[in-house]
Amino acid sequence: MVKTVEEINQKIKEGNVRVVTAAEMKEIVAELGAEDAAKEVDVVTTGTFGAMCSSGAFFNFGHADPPIKMQRVWLNDVEAYTGVAAVDAYLGATQLSETKEMYGGGHVIEELVEGKEVELKATGYGTDCYPRKELYTEISLEDVNQAVMVNPRNAYQRYNAATNSSNRILRTYMGTLLPNFGNVTFAGTGEISPLNNDPEYRTIGVGTRIFLCGAKGYIIGEGTQHAPPYGTLMVKGNLKEMKAEYMKAAYFPGYGATLFVGIGIPIPILDAEMARFTAVRNGEIETKILDFGVPRRDRPVVRKVTYEELISGKVEINGEEVRVSPLSSFYMAEKIMKELKRQIEKGEFFLTSPVDRIPKEGASKPMRQKEVKIVKSVMVKAHTIPPHTSIEEAARLMIEKGLNHLPVVEEGRLVGIITSWDIAKAVAKDKTGSVAEIMTRRVVVTHPDEPVDIAARKMEQNDISALPVVDSKRRVLGIVTSEDLSKLIAR
Amino acid sequence: MRMILRFDSKTVTKPLLSKTTLETGALINILRAEVGSRRGEILIEVEDEKAEKVEEILVSEGVEVIELVEAIQKDEDKCVHCGVCISICPTEALRFNGEKKVVIEAEKCVHCGSCVKVCPTQALSLPF
């Protein structure tokens, strides 16, 4: 049995279309089987609602008098990109305000959709055709010619979950990750998420009409970093028609601003295969839990996991039960599926066939970098001392060699570090004796293969000025100091 | 009854909770304590019948006492029910209900504020 999108649209027009949500479809296929379910059901609505950083909006503000060619433009002090025509600009959801804390592009977009006015500030360099150099006004969505949401990467089919092996709290775009595998966070809505219900991308493609933040939107093509089964979509929609209840500005502490975007996609059940696809269960959708404790691009995989386990709220890591938080709202995804279902049943929303397919294959490549500077290339020889060295002796060594840091080594292994500040403190307190009494024992270290940027961040976060470089057996191979790093930057 | 006790530099060094217990016979359960050298904050739970007496003694000793009748507050207009807060809460006071909405179990909340700091829509706040 084969149905066409035209036939389904005819049913919508006649008011006798059978629409179910993706959640309902699982049960129907389980009960009737794919063949009969395909006869029974015409459309399955899918939904997702998550923080989607790769989102933003194009604006055309209209021309001022005298006119300006905007070289830089800010909306509520959040800068938008203006390297296009005179009064066109793109405001990205994650761009931060230059004046207001915890506020960014996503918040500006949300305020506009709520009907509020925002401050528009622009500067230009002045040309014969655009003489004006400065502009300051207030605008709302009604005032601008166009306001078009264009999101380069939305609706991730599945996404790597996150945890943290390190001993400190991490504030990430995956939310706050507690130390020592204290929690797991994941994104995506699993079996109700659009692309998981059409994994071959048969009906979801270029030109597909979708529900985007309450408005009718369209898929422009595959999204950036599209790498099936981690598929993504690039979408657009008219900001002026959107509803604030289907989006939400957000600010992840320690990371920055973003925007929760609500997307619903109707899937036409053309045949038994589509019915089978839309019957997919969370237990069949696999992803990986990555360790964000390792601040590298290729984060170690802690384990594989299914969305069923993630959604259960608890997963096991190294024999321990770890609690799980979603980052996507299942409540909102459900609400979107139901709203889209309602619109189709009422004849307000018609389905489309894709104009073109999106790729079924693809991989997200790492960046081509000239070189990653690693610690080995900047470290210098370290002068080490044994723990029984007297404070006076350590002081003398520092002055003689012009050093501020002396790693303390016992039986070939790093056991502490002493700085010129420690010596000064000891002198101020009339302390005498061995360095073992005044050294710092919990030494923050680096490794020869660690990128310089990560070593620099370690120093910044711990408010220290040097890191001993050690191997896996904590043998001291050298030392990097903030002075050496600043020379590197100055060069 | 739950109470937040705030100690200043004078009261923080005194064994006031023990004193209160000896005087009232009230069993005091410490749910959370942050005590430094100059100030401290302790969340306690006391049996309802003796709460008034406990509060009276502590106040007379110079401790600021806040009776906790409410849990952490959630602004329903801001909350999108993503659940980021759920795995952060040390006492599992936050959870999804059948509708997949995030709800607070007030009796489990110890007012630590962990969830307030992680909420991406700033929907959570302490009630005092």
Coordinates of C-alpha atoms in Angstrom, one line a residue:
Chain A
M1 CA 0.0 0.0 0.0
V2 CA 1.4 3.3 -1.0
K3 CA 0.0 6.8 -0.2
T4 CA 1.2 10.1 -1.6
V5 CA 1.7 13.4 0.2
E6 CA -1.0 14.8 -2.2
E7 CA -3.5 12.2 -1.1
I8 CA -2.7 12.9 2.6
N9 CA -3.2 16.7 1.9
Q10 CA -6.5 15.9 0.2
K11 CA -7.6 14.1 3.4
I12 CA -6.5 17.1 5.5
K13 CA -8.6 19.3 3.2
E14 CA -11.6 17.0 3.6
G15 CA -11.1 16.8 7.4
N16 CA -10.7 13.1 7.6
V17 CA -7.0 12.8 8.1
R18 CA -5.7 10.5 10.8
V19 CA -2.9 12.2 12.7
V20 CA -1.1 10.8 15.8
T21 CA 1.9 11.9 17.8
A22 CA 5.2 10.0 17.6
A23 CA 4.6 8.8 21.2
E24 CA 1.2 7.4 20.2
M25 CA 2.5 5.8 17.0
K26 CA 4.8 3.4 18.9
E27 CA 1.8 1.8 20.6
I28 CA -0.2 1.7 17.3
V29 CA 2.5 -0.1 15.4
A30 CA 3.1 -2.5 18.3
E31 CA -0.5 -3.4 18.3
L32 CA -1.4 -3.5 14.6
G33 CA 2.0 -4.1 12.9
A34 CA 3.6 -1.8 10.4
E35 CA 1.3 -2.7 7.4
D36 CA -2.0 -2.1 9.2
A37 CA -0.6 0.9 11.0
A38 CA 0.3 2.5 7.7
K39 CA -3.3 2.0 6.5
E40 CA -4.6 3.5 9.7
V41 CA -2.3 6.5 10.2
D42 CA -1.6 9.2 7.7
V43 CA 0.7 11.6 9.6
V44 CA 2.9 11.2 12.7
T45 CA 4.0 14.4 14.4
T46 CA 7.4 14.6 16.0
G47 CA 8.9 17.2 18.3
T48 CA 11.9 18.6 20.1
F49 CA 12.6 21.5 22.3
G50 CA 16.2 22.1 23.3
A51 CA 18.9 24.7 23.7
M52 CA 20.1 25.1 20.1
C53 CA 23.1 27.4 20.0
S54 CA 23.3 27.5 16.3
S55 CA 20.3 29.8 15.9
G56 CA 19.7 33.4 15.1
A57 CA 17.8 35.8 12.9
F58 CA 18.3 38.0 9.9
F59 CA 16.8 41.5 10.1
N60 CA 16.3 44.2 7.6
F61 CA 15.7 47.4 9.6
G62 CA 14.6 49.7 6.8
H63 CA 16.6 52.8 5.8
A64 CA 17.1 55.8 8.1
D65 CA 17.1 59.4 6.9
P66 CA 19.9 60.3 6.1
P67 CA 20.8 56.7 5.4
I68 CA 23.5 54.7 7.1
K69 CA 25.5 51.7 6.0
M70 CA 25.8 49.9 9.2
Q71 CA 29.3 48.8 9.9
R72 CA 28.5 47.6 13.4
V73 CA 25.0 47.2 14.9
W74 CA 23.8 46.3 18.4
L75 CA 20.3 45.3 19.6
N76 CA 20.1 45.9 23.4
D77 CA 23.9 46.1 23.3
V78 CA 24.2 42.6 21.7
E79 CA 26.2 42.9 18.5
A80 CA 24.8 41.5 15.3
Y81 CA 26.8 40.7 12.1
T82 CA 26.5 43.4 9.4
G83 CA 29.0 42.3 6.8
V84 CA 26.0 42.2 4.3
A85 CA 24.0 45.0 2.8
A86 CA 23.5 48.4 4.5
V87 CA 20.7 47.7 6.9
D88 CA 20.7 43.9 6.9
A89 CA 22.2 42.1 10.0
Y90 CA 22.3 38.6 11.5
L91 CA 21.9 38.3 15.3
G92 CA 23.2 35.1 16.7
A93 CA 21.6 33.5 19.8
T94 CA 24.9 33.1 21.7
Q95 CA 26.3 36.6 21.2
L96 CA 26.6 38.2 24.6
S97 CA 25.5 41.6 25.7
E98 CA 28.3 44.1 26.1
T99 CA 26.7 45.6 29.1
K100 CA 24.2 43.2 30.7
E101 CA 25.1 40.1 32.6
M102 CA 23.5 36.8 31.6
Y103 CA 21.9 38.3 28.5
G104 CA 22.5 37.5 24.9
G105 CA 21.2 37.3 21.4
G106 CA 18.6 34.6 22.4
H107 CA 17.1 37.0 24.9
V108 CA 16.8 39.8 22.3
I109 CA 15.1 37.4 19.9
E110 CA 12.7 36.3 22.7
E111 CA 11.9 39.9 23.7
L112 CA 11.1 40.8 20.1
V113 CA 8.8 37.8 19.7
E114 CA 7.1 38.9 23.0
G115 CA 6.3 42.2 21.2
K116 CA 8.8 44.3 23.1
E117 CA 10.9 47.1 21.8
V118 CA 14.6 46.8 21.7
E119 CA 17.3 49.5 21.4
L120 CA 19.0 49.6 18.0
K121 CA 22.4 51.2 17.9
A122 CA 24.5 51.4 14.8
T123 CA 27.7 53.0 13.5
G124 CA 28.9 53.5 9.9
Y125 CA 31.9 55.0 8.2
G126 CA 30.0 57.3 5.9
T127 CA 29.8 57.1 2.2
D128 CA 28.4 59.3 -0.6
C129 CA 25.3 57.1 -0.7
Y130 CA 25.2 56.4 3.1
P131 CA 26.4 59.6 4.8
R132 CA 25.2 58.9 8.3
K133 CA 27.7 57.6 10.8
E134 CA 25.6 57.0 13.9
L135 CA 22.2 55.8 14.6
Y136 CA 20.2 55.3 17.8
T137 CA 16.6 54.2 17.9
E138 CA 14.1 51.7 19.3
I139 CA 12.5 49.0 17.2
S140 CA 9.9 46.2 17.5
L141 CA 9.1 43.4 15.1
E142 CA 6.4 45.5 13.6
D143 CA 8.9 48.2 12.6
V144 CA 11.4 46.1 10.7
N145 CA 10.9 45.0 7.1
Q146 CA 11.9 41.4 7.7
A147 CA 12.8 39.3 10.7
V148 CA 13.7 35.8 9.6
M149 CA 14.9 33.1 12.0
V150 CA 17.6 31.2 10.2
N151 CA 19.3 28.4 12.2
P152 CA 22.3 26.7 10.7
R153 CA 22.1 23.7 12.9
N154 CA 19.0 22.5 14.8
A155 CA 17.2 19.4 15.8
Y156 CA 20.1 17.1 16.4
Q157 CA 18.9 13.5 15.8
R158 CA 21.0 12.3 18.7
Y159 CA 23.7 13.9 20.7
N160 CA 26.6 12.8 22.9
A161 CA 25.8 12.8 26.6
A162 CA 28.2 14.4 29.0
T163 CA 29.8 13.6 32.3
N164 CA 32.9 14.7 34.2
S165 CA 35.7 12.6 35.6
S166 CA 37.7 15.5 36.9
N167 CA 37.7 16.7 40.5
R168 CA 36.1 20.1 39.9
I169 CA 32.7 21.3 38.8
L170 CA 32.5 22.1 35.1
R171 CA 30.1 24.7 33.7
T172 CA 29.5 23.7 30.1
Y173 CA 27.0 24.0 27.3
M174 CA 25.8 20.6 28.5
G175 CA 24.9 22.2 31.8
T176 CA 26.7 21.9 35.1
L177 CA 28.7 18.7 35.4
L178 CA 29.4 17.6 39.0
P179 CA 32.9 16.2 39.8
N180 CA 33.9 12.6 39.9
F181 CA 31.1 11.4 37.5
G182 CA 28.5 13.2 39.8
N183 CA 25.9 13.4 37.1
V184 CA 25.2 13.0 33.4
T185 CA 23.4 15.3 31.0
F186 CA 22.0 14.6 27.6
A187 CA 20.3 16.5 24.8
G188 CA 17.6 15.5 22.3
T189 CA 14.2 13.8 22.7
G190 CA 15.0 10.3 21.5
E191 CA 12.1 8.4 20.0
I192 CA 9.9 11.4 19.5
S193 CA 12.7 13.6 17.9
P194 CA 12.0 14.3 14.2
L195 CA 15.0 12.7 12.5
N196 CA 14.9 9.5 14.5
N197 CA 11.5 8.9 13.0
D198 CA 12.8 9.2 9.4
P199 CA 16.3 7.9 9.7
E200 CA 16.6 7.5 5.9
Y201 CA 15.5 11.1 5.4
R202 CA 12.8 9.9 3.0
T203 CA 10.2 12.6 3.8
I204 CA 12.3 15.1 5.8
G205 CA 14.4 17.0 3.2
V206 CA 15.0 20.4 1.6
G207 CA 11.8 22.4 1.5
T208 CA 9.9 20.4 4.1
R209 CA 7.4 22.6 5.9
I210 CA 7.8 22.4 9.7
F211 CA 6.6 23.9 12.9
L212 CA 9.3 26.3 14.1
C213 CA 8.7 28.2 17.4
G214 CA 4.9 28.4 16.7
A215 CA 5.2 29.6 13.1
K216 CA 5.4 27.6 9.8
G217 CA 9.0 27.2 8.9
Y218 CA 10.9 25.3 6.3
I219 CA 14.0 23.1 6.1
I220 CA 16.7 24.7 4.0
G221 CA 18.9 21.7 4.0
E222 CA 21.0 19.5 6.2
G223 CA 22.5 21.4 9.1
T224 CA 26.1 22.1 9.7
Q225 CA 28.1 19.2 11.2
H226 CA 25.4 16.9 9.8
A227 CA 26.8 13.4 10.4
P228 CA 24.2 10.7 10.3
P229 CA 23.0 9.2 12.6
Y230 CA 23.9 12.4 14.3
G231 CA 21.9 14.3 11.7
T232 CA 21.1 18.0 11.8
L233 CA 18.8 20.4 10.0
M234 CA 19.2 24.0 8.8
V235 CA 15.8 25.7 9.1
K236 CA 14.2 29.1 8.6
G237 CA 10.9 30.7 9.7
N238 CA 9.3 34.1 10.0
L239 CA 10.1 35.6 13.4
K240 CA 7.1 37.8 13.1
E241 CA 4.7 34.8 13.2
M242 CA 6.4 33.0 16.0
K243 CA 5.0 32.6 19.5
A244 CA 7.1 33.2 22.6
E245 CA 5.7 30.1 24.3
Y246 CA 7.5 27.9 21.8
M247 CA 11.0 29.4 22.4
K248 CA 12.9 30.4 25.5
A249 CA 16.1 32.4 25.9
A250 CA 18.6 30.7 28.2
Y251 CA 21.8 31.4 29.9
F252 CA 24.0 28.5 31.0
P253 CA 26.1 29.6 33.9
G254 CA 29.8 29.6 33.0
Y255 CA 29.0 29.0 29.3
G256 CA 26.8 31.8 28.0
A257 CA 23.6 32.6 26.3
T258 CA 21.6 30.4 23.9
L259 CA 18.0 29.8 22.8
F260 CA 15.6 27.0 23.4
V261 CA 14.0 26.3 20.0
G262 CA 10.8 24.4 19.5
I263 CA 10.6 22.3 16.4
G264 CA 7.9 20.0 15.2
I265 CA 8.0 18.0 12.0
P266 CA 5.1 16.0 10.5
I267 CA 6.0 12.7 8.9
P268 CA 3.7 11.4 6.2
I269 CA 3.1 7.6 6.6
L270 CA 3.5 6.8 2.9
D271 CA 3.9 3.0 3.4
A272 CA 4.7 0.3 5.9
E273 CA 8.4 1.3 5.9
M274 CA 7.5 4.8 7.2
A275 CA 5.3 3.2 9.8
R276 CA 8.2 1.0 10.9
F277 CA 10.5 4.0 11.1
T278 CA 8.1 6.0 13.2
A279 CA 7.8 3.0 15.6
V280 CA 11.4 3.4 16.7
R281 CA 11.9 3.1 20.5
N282 CA 14.4 4.8 22.8
G283 CA 16.0 1.5 23.5
E284 CA 17.1 1.4 19.9
I285 CA 18.6 4.8 19.8
E286 CA 22.2 4.7 20.9
T287 CA 24.7 7.5 21.8
K288 CA 27.8 7.9 23.8
I289 CA 28.6 9.4 27.2
L290 CA 31.7 11.6 26.8
D291 CA 34.0 12.8 29.5
F292 CA 34.1 16.6 29.6
G293 CA 36.7 16.3 32.3
V294 CA 39.2 16.1 29.5
P295 CA 39.1 19.5 27.8
R296 CA 40.0 18.3 24.4
R297 CA 38.2 18.0 21.1
D298 CA 38.3 14.2 21.2
R299 CA 36.8 13.6 24.6
P300 CA 37.1 10.0 25.9
V301 CA 34.0 7.8 25.5
V302 CA 33.0 6.7 29.0
R303 CA 30.5 4.2 27.6
K304 CA 27.7 3.7 25.1
V305 CA 24.2 4.3 26.2
T306 CA 20.7 4.3 24.9
Y307 CA 18.1 7.0 25.2
E308 CA 16.0 4.6 27.2
E309 CA 18.7 4.5 29.9
L310 CA 19.2 8.2 29.8
I311 CA 15.5 9.0 30.0
S312 CA 15.1 6.6 32.9
G313 CA 17.0 9.2 35.0
K314 CA 19.9 6.9 36.1
V315 CA 22.8 5.3 34.3
E316 CA 25.6 3.1 35.6
I317 CA 29.2 4.4 35.3
N318 CA 32.0 2.3 36.8
G319 CA 29.5 0.3 38.8
E320 CA 28.0 3.4 40.4
E321 CA 24.5 4.7 39.7
V322 CA 24.7 8.2 38.4
R323 CA 21.8 10.6 38.0
V324 CA 20.8 12.0 34.6
S325 CA 19.4 15.3 33.6
P326 CA 18.0 16.0 30.1
L327 CA 18.7 19.4 28.6
S328 CA 15.7 19.2 26.2
S329 CA 12.2 19.6 27.5
F330 CA 10.1 16.5 27.0
Y331 CA 7.1 18.4 28.2
M332 CA 7.5 21.1 25.5
A333 CA 8.3 18.5 22.8
E334 CA 5.0 16.7 23.7
K335 CA 3.1 20.0 23.6
I336 CA 4.6 20.8 20.1
M337 CA 3.6 17.3 18.8
K338 CA 0.1 17.8 20.0
E339 CA -0.2 21.4 18.7
L340 CA 1.1 20.3 15.3
K341 CA -1.4 17.4 15.3
R342 CA -4.2 19.8 16.1
Q343 CA -3.2 22.2 13.3
I344 CA -3.1 19.4 10.7
E345 CA -6.5 18.0 11.9
K346 CA -8.0 21.5 11.6
G347 CA -6.7 21.9 8.1
E348 CA -4.3 24.7 9.1
F349 CA -1.1 22.9 8.2
F350 CA -0.4 20.9 5.0
L351 CA 2.4 18.5 4.3
T352 CA 5.1 18.8 1.7
S353 CA 7.3 16.5 -0.3
P354 CA 11.0 17.3 -0.1
V355 CA 12.3 19.3 -3.1
D356 CA 15.6 17.5 -2.6
R357 CA 17.0 14.9 -0.2
I358 CA 19.5 15.6 2.5
P359 CA 22.6 13.4 2.6
K360 CA 22.4 10.1 4.3
E361 CA 26.0 10.1 5.0
G362 CA 28.6 12.6 6.1
A363 CA 31.0 13.2 8.9
S364 CA 31.9 16.2 10.9
K365 CA 35.6 16.7 10.3
P366 CA 38.0 18.2 12.9
M367 CA 39.4 21.6 12.1
R368 CA 42.5 21.8 9.9
Q369 CA 45.0 23.5 12.2
K370 CA 48.5 24.6 11.4
E371 CA 49.7 23.1 14.6
V372 CA 48.6 22.6 18.1
K373 CA 51.2 24.0 20.4
I374 CA 51.9 21.6 23.2
V375 CA 53.6 21.9 26.5
K376 CA 56.7 20.0 25.4
S377 CA 57.6 22.8 23.0
V378 CA 57.5 25.5 25.7
M379 CA 58.7 23.8 28.8
V380 CA 62.1 24.5 30.3
K381 CA 64.3 22.5 32.5
A382 CA 63.2 22.4 36.1
H383 CA 65.5 22.6 39.1
T384 CA 64.2 20.2 41.6
I385 CA 65.0 19.8 45.3
P386 CA 64.5 17.1 47.9
P387 CA 62.0 17.7 50.7
H388 CA 64.7 17.9 53.4
T389 CA 66.3 21.0 51.7
S390 CA 66.4 23.9 54.2
I391 CA 64.3 27.0 53.5
E392 CA 67.6 29.1 53.3
E393 CA 69.1 26.7 50.8
A394 CA 65.9 26.9 48.6
A395 CA 66.0 30.7 48.9
R396 CA 69.7 30.8 47.8
L397 CA 69.0 28.5 44.8
M398 CA 66.1 30.7 43.6
I399 CA 68.2 33.8 43.7
E400 CA 71.2 32.1 42.1
K401 CA 69.3 30.6 39.2
G402 CA 66.7 33.4 38.9
L403 CA 63.8 31.0 39.6
N404 CA 60.4 31.5 41.3
H405 CA 59.4 27.8 41.5
L406 CA 61.2 24.7 42.7
P407 CA 59.4 21.4 42.3
V408 CA 60.1 19.1 45.3
V409 CA 61.0 15.6 44.4
E410 CA 61.4 12.5 46.5
E411 CA 62.5 9.1 45.1
G412 CA 62.2 10.5 41.6
R413 CA 58.5 11.6 42.1
L414 CA 57.0 15.0 42.5
V415 CA 55.7 15.5 46.0
G416 CA 55.4 19.3 46.2
I417 CA 56.3 22.7 45.0
I418 CA 57.8 25.7 46.6
T419 CA 57.5 29.2 45.3
S420 CA 59.4 32.4 46.1
W421 CA 56.1 33.6 47.7
D422 CA 56.2 30.5 50.1
I423 CA 59.8 31.5 51.1
A424 CA 58.8 35.1 51.6
K425 CA 55.9 34.0 53.8
A426 CA 58.2 31.7 55.8
V427 CA 60.6 34.5 56.4
A428 CA 57.9 36.9 57.4
K429 CA 56.7 34.3 60.0
D430 CA 60.3 33.6 61.2
K431 CA 59.9 30.0 60.1
T432 CA 63.0 27.9 59.6
G433 CA 63.4 24.2 58.8
S434 CA 63.0 22.2 55.7
V435 CA 60.9 23.0 52.6
A436 CA 58.7 20.0 53.3
E437 CA 57.1 22.0 56.1
I438 CA 56.0 24.9 53.9
M439 CA 55.6 23.4 50.4
T440 CA 52.3 23.0 48.6
R441 CA 51.6 19.3 48.4
R442 CA 48.6 19.3 46.0
V443 CA 50.5 20.3 43.0
V444 CA 48.6 21.3 39.8
V445 CA 50.6 19.7 37.0
T446 CA 50.7 19.4 33.2
H447 CA 51.9 16.8 30.8
P448 CA 54.2 17.1 27.8
D449 CA 51.5 16.5 25.2
E450 CA 48.9 18.8 26.8
P451 CA 48.1 21.8 24.6
V452 CA 49.5 25.1 25.8
D453 CA 46.0 26.7 25.9
I454 CA 44.9 24.1 28.5
A455 CA 48.0 24.6 30.6
A456 CA 47.4 28.3 30.5
R457 CA 43.7 27.8 31.6
K458 CA 44.9 25.6 34.5
M459 CA 47.2 28.4 35.7
E460 CA 44.4 31.0 35.3
Q461 CA 41.8 29.0 37.2
N462 CA 44.1 28.0 40.0
D463 CA 45.7 31.5 40.2
I464 CA 49.2 30.1 39.9
S465 CA 52.1 31.0 37.7
A466 CA 53.8 27.7 36.9
L467 CA 53.1 24.1 36.3
P468 CA 55.6 21.2 36.7
V469 CA 55.5 19.0 33.6
V470 CA 55.3 15.3 34.7
D471 CA 55.0 11.9 33.0
S472 CA 52.5 9.2 34.0
K473 CA 54.8 8.2 36.9
R474 CA 54.9 11.8 38.2
R475 CA 58.5 12.2 37.3
V476 CA 59.4 15.8 36.7
L477 CA 60.3 16.4 33.0
G478 CA 60.3 20.2 33.1
I479 CA 58.3 23.3 34.1
V480 CA 56.1 25.8 32.2
T481 CA 55.7 29.3 33.7
S482 CA 53.2 32.0 32.8
E483 CA 56.2 34.2 31.8
D484 CA 57.2 31.6 29.2
L485 CA 53.6 31.5 27.9
S486 CA 53.2 35.3 27.7
K487 CA 56.4 35.4 25.6
L488 CA 54.7 33.0 23.3
I489 CA 51.7 35.2 22.9
A490 CA 53.8 38.3 22.4
R491 CA 55.7 36.7 19.6
Chain B
M1 CA 9.7 22.7 61.3
R2 CA 12.8 23.7 59.4
M3 CA 14.8 26.8 60.3
I4 CA 17.8 28.5 58.8
L5 CA 20.0 29.8 61.5
R6 CA 22.4 32.6 60.7
F7 CA 25.4 33.1 63.0
D8 CA 27.5 36.3 63.1
S9 CA 31.1 36.6 64.4
K10 CA 30.0 36.6 68.0
T11 CA 27.5 33.7 67.9
V12 CA 29.4 31.5 65.5
T13 CA 32.0 30.4 68.0
K14 CA 29.5 29.3 70.7
P15 CA 28.0 25.8 71.1
L16 CA 24.5 27.1 70.9
L17 CA 22.8 24.2 69.3
S18 CA 24.0 21.8 72.1
K19 CA 22.9 24.4 74.6
T20 CA 19.5 24.6 73.0
T21 CA 19.1 20.8 73.0
L22 CA 20.1 20.6 76.7
E23 CA 17.7 23.3 77.7
T24 CA 14.7 22.1 75.6
G25 CA 15.3 18.4 75.1
A26 CA 14.6 19.0 71.5
L27 CA 16.2 16.7 69.0
I28 CA 17.8 18.9 66.3
N29 CA 18.6 17.4 63.0
I30 CA 21.3 19.4 61.0
L31 CA 20.5 19.2 57.3
R32 CA 23.1 21.6 56.0
A33 CA 25.9 23.6 57.6
E34 CA 28.3 26.2 56.3
V35 CA 30.4 27.4 59.2
G36 CA 33.4 29.7 58.9
S37 CA 35.4 31.6 61.4
R38 CA 33.3 34.8 61.2
R39 CA 29.9 33.6 60.2
G40 CA 27.8 30.5 59.7
E41 CA 24.6 29.3 58.3
I42 CA 22.9 26.1 59.5
L43 CA 19.7 24.5 58.3
I44 CA 18.0 22.5 61.1
E45 CA 14.9 20.4 61.5
V46 CA 13.2 20.4 64.8
E47 CA 10.1 18.6 66.0
D48 CA 7.1 21.0 65.6
E49 CA 6.1 21.0 69.3
K50 CA 9.5 22.2 70.4
A51 CA 10.2 24.5 67.5
E52 CA 8.9 27.7 69.2
K53 CA 11.0 27.1 72.3
V54 CA 14.1 26.4 70.2
E55 CA 13.6 29.5 68.2
E56 CA 13.1 31.6 71.4
I57 CA 16.4 30.4 72.9
L58 CA 18.4 30.9 69.7
V59 CA 17.0 34.3 69.1
S60 CA 17.8 35.3 72.7
E61 CA 21.4 34.2 72.1
G62 CA 21.6 36.5 69.1
V63 CA 21.1 34.0 66.2
E64 CA 19.0 35.1 63.3
V65 CA 16.3 32.5 62.7
I66 CA 14.3 32.1 59.6
E67 CA 11.4 29.7 59.6
L68 CA 11.2 27.7 56.4
V69 CA 7.7 27.2 55.3
E70 CA 8.4 27.1 51.6
A71 CA 10.8 25.2 49.4
I72 CA 12.8 26.6 46.6
Q73 CA 10.6 28.8 44.4
K74 CA 10.0 28.1 40.7
D75 CA 8.7 30.7 38.3
E76 CA 6.3 28.8 36.1
D77 CA 6.5 31.4 33.3
K78 CA 10.2 30.9 33.0
C79 CA 10.6 27.1 33.6
V80 CA 10.6 25.1 30.4
H81 CA 10.8 21.8 32.3
C82 CA 14.2 20.8 30.7
G83 CA 15.3 19.1 34.0
V84 CA 18.9 20.3 34.1
C85 CA 18.3 20.9 37.9
I86 CA 17.2 17.3 38.6
S87 CA 20.6 15.6 38.6
I88 CA 22.1 18.6 40.5
C89 CA 19.8 18.4 43.5
P90 CA 21.6 16.6 46.3
T91 CA 18.4 15.5 48.0
E92 CA 16.4 14.5 45.0
A93 CA 13.8 17.2 45.7
L94 CA 13.3 17.9 42.0
R95 CA 11.7 15.4 39.7
F96 CA 9.5 15.0 36.6
N97 CA 5.8 14.4 37.2
G98 CA 3.6 12.3 35.0
E99 CA 3.2 15.2 32.6
K100 CA 7.0 15.5 32.3
K101 CA 7.0 18.8 34.2
V102 CA 9.6 19.5 36.7
V103 CA 8.1 19.6 40.2
I104 CA 9.6 20.3 43.6
E105 CA 9.0 18.1 46.7
A106 CA 9.1 20.8 49.3
E107 CA 9.8 18.4 52.2
K108 CA 13.0 17.2 50.6
C109 CA 14.5 20.6 49.8
V110 CA 17.4 21.7 52.0
H111 CA 17.7 25.2 50.5
C112 CA 21.2 24.6 49.3
G113 CA 20.7 26.7 46.2
S114 CA 22.5 24.3 43.9
C115 CA 19.6 24.3 41.4
V116 CA 19.3 28.1 41.4
K117 CA 22.8 28.4 40.0
V118 CA 22.3 25.9 37.2
C119 CA 18.9 26.8 35.8
P120 CA 19.4 28.1 32.3
T121 CA 16.2 30.2 32.4
Q122 CA 16.8 31.6 35.9
A123 CA 13.4 30.2 36.9
L124 CA 14.5 29.0 40.4
S125 CA 15.1 31.2 43.5
L126 CA 15.4 30.8 47.2
P127 CA 12.3 32.1 49.1
F128 CA 14.1 34.4 51.4

